Coordinates of C-alpha atoms in Angstrom, one line a residue:
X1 CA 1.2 31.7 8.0
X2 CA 1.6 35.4 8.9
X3 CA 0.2 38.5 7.7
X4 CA 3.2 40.8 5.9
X5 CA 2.1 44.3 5.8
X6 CA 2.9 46.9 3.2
X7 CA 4.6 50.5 3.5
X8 CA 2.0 52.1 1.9
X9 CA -0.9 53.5 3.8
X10 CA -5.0 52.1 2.2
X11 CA -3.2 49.3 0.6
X12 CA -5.2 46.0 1.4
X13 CA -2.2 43.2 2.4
X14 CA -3.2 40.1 0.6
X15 CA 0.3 38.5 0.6
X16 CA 1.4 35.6 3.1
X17 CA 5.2 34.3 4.4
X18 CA 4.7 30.9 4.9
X19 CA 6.1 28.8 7.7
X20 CA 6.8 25.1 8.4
X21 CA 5.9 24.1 12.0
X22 CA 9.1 21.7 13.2
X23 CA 8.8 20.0 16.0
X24 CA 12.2 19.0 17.7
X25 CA 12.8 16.3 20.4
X26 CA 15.7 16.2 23.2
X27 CA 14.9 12.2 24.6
X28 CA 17.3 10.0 26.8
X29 CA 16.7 7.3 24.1
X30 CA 14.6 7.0 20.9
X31 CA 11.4 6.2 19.9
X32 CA 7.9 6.5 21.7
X33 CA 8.1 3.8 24.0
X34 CA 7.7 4.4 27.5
X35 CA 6.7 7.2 30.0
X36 CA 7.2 10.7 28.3
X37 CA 8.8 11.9 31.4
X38 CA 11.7 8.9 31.5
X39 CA 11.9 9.8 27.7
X40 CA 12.4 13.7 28.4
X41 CA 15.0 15.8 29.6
X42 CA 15.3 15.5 33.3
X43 CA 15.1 19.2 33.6
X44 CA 13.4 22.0 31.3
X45 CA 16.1 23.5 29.9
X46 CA 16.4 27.0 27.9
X47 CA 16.4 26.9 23.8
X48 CA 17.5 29.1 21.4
X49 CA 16.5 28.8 17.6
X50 CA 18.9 30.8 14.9
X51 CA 18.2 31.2 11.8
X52 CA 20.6 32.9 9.2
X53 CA 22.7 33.4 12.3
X54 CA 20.1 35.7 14.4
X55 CA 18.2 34.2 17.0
X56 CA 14.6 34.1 16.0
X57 CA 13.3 32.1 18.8
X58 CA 14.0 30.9 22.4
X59 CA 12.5 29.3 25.4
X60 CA 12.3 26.1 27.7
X61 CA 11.9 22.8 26.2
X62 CA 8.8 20.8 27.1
X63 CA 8.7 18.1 29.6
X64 CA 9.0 15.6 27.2
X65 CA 12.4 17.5 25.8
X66 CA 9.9 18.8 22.3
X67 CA 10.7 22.5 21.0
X68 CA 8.6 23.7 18.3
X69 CA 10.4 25.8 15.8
X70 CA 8.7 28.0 12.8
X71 CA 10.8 28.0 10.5
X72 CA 10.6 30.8 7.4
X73 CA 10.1 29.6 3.5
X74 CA 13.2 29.2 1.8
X75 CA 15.2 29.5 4.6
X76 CA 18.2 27.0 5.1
X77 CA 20.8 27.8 7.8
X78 CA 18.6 27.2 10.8
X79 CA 20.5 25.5 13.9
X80 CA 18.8 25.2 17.6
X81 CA 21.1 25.6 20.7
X82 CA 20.2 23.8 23.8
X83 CA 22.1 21.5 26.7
X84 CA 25.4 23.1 25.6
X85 CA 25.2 21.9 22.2
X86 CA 23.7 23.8 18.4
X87 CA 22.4 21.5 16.3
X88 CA 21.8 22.2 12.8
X89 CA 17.9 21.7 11.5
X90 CA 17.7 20.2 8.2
X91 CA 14.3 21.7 6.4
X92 CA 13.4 18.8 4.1
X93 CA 10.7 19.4 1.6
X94 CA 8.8 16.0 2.0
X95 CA 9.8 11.8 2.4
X96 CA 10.4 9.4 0.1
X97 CA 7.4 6.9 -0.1
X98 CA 7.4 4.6 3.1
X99 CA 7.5 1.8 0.5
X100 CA 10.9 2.6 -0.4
X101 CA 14.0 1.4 1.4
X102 CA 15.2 5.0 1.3
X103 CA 11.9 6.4 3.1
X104 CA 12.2 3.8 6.0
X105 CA 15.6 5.3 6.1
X106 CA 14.4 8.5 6.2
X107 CA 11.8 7.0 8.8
X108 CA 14.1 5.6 11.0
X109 CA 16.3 8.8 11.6
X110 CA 13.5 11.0 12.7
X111 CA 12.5 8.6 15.0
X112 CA 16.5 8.3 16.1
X113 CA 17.7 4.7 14.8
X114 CA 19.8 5.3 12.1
X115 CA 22.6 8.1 12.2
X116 CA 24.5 9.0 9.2
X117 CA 23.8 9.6 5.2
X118 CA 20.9 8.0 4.1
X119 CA 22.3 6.6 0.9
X120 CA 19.6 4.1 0.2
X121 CA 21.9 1.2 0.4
X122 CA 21.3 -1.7 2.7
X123 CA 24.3 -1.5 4.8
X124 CA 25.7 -2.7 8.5
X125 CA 23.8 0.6 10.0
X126 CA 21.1 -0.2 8.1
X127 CA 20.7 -3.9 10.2
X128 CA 21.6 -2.4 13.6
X129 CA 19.0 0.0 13.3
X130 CA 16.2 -2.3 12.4
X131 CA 17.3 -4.4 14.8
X132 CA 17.2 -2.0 17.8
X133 CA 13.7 -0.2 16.4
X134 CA 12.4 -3.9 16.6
X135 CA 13.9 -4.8 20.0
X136 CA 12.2 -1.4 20.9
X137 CA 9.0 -2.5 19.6
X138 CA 8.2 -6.4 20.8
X139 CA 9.3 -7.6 17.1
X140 CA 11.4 -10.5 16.6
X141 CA 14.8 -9.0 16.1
X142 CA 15.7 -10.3 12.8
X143 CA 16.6 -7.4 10.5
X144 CA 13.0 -6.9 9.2
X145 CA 14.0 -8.5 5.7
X146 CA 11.3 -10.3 3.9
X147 CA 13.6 -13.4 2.6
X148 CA 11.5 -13.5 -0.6
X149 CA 12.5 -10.1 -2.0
X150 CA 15.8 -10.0 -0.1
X151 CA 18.0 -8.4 -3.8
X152 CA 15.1 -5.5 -3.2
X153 CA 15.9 -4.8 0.4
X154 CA 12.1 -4.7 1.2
X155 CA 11.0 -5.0 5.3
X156 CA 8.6 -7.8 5.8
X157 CA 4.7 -7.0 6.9
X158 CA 5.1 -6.8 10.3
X159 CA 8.3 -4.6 11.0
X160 CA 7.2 -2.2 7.7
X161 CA 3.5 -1.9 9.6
X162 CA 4.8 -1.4 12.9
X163 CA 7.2 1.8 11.3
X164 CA 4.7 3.1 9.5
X165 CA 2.0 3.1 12.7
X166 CA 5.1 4.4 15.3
X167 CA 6.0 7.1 12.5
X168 CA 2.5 8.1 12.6
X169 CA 0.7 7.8 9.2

């Protein structure tokens, strides 16, 4: 949070504009397997964060290709410009319960497996990125699917205990 001062002079500032704290990763491939520097961006290149179409932030990426953005409250068009390429930030305001198919979904695309809309549905892009998070991983690629509760799309123990621990939580 930052401090927002007032016009007006002996007036005590007790409001706040609240931030979220993104962190962005450039990588060669996905996941957090492997040697940070193999993962990174072979060089530190320069960054440039827009937001509402004025840049609001710039520098050099890290050595393992991270840039850390602050991003205002409430704020929507926010796009990052680095390598040659602006990508558009997506601000989201929480995941969907790691239980859920949709939440692995969700899972999955921060950590770079699955591209596209995240519709929930068990689909062909849905396999092909279980299977390569669990080729990543050491896991039997075998789409994850607990045969049991198949109709529900759940991921057995051991692929939905491995996401959860590579995600972090």
């Amino acid at each position: 949070m930052a401090d927002v001062s007032r016009a007006g002079d002996g007036q005590q500032n007790r409001n706040r504009l609240r931030f979220r704290r993104i962190k962005v990763y450039f990588q060669r491939f996905a996941g957090k397997i492997g040697d940070p520097d193999q993962r990174g961006v072979s060089e530190t290149p320069q960054y440039r964060v827009r937001i509402d179409g004025r840049i609001t932030q710039f520098g050099k990426l890290a050595t393992d290709g991270s840039a850390e953005v602050l991003v205002p409250g409430g704020r929507v068009a926010v796009a990052i410009e680095t390598l040659g390429t602006t990508y558009a930030l997506e601000v989201l305001d929480g995941l969907a319960p790691e239980t859920d198919l949709a939440g692995q979904l969700q899972r999955l695309t921060l950590l770079g497996y699955y591209a596209g809309d995240l519709t929930g549905a068990f689909d062909a892009r849905t396999d092909a990125a279980l299977l390569d998070f669990q080729a990543d991983h050491g896991l039997d690629p075998d789409g994850g699917l607990d045969r049991t509760r198949f109709p529900d799309a759940k991921l057995d123990a051991t692929t939905y205990h491995k996401l959860k621990s590579v995600f972090g939580e």
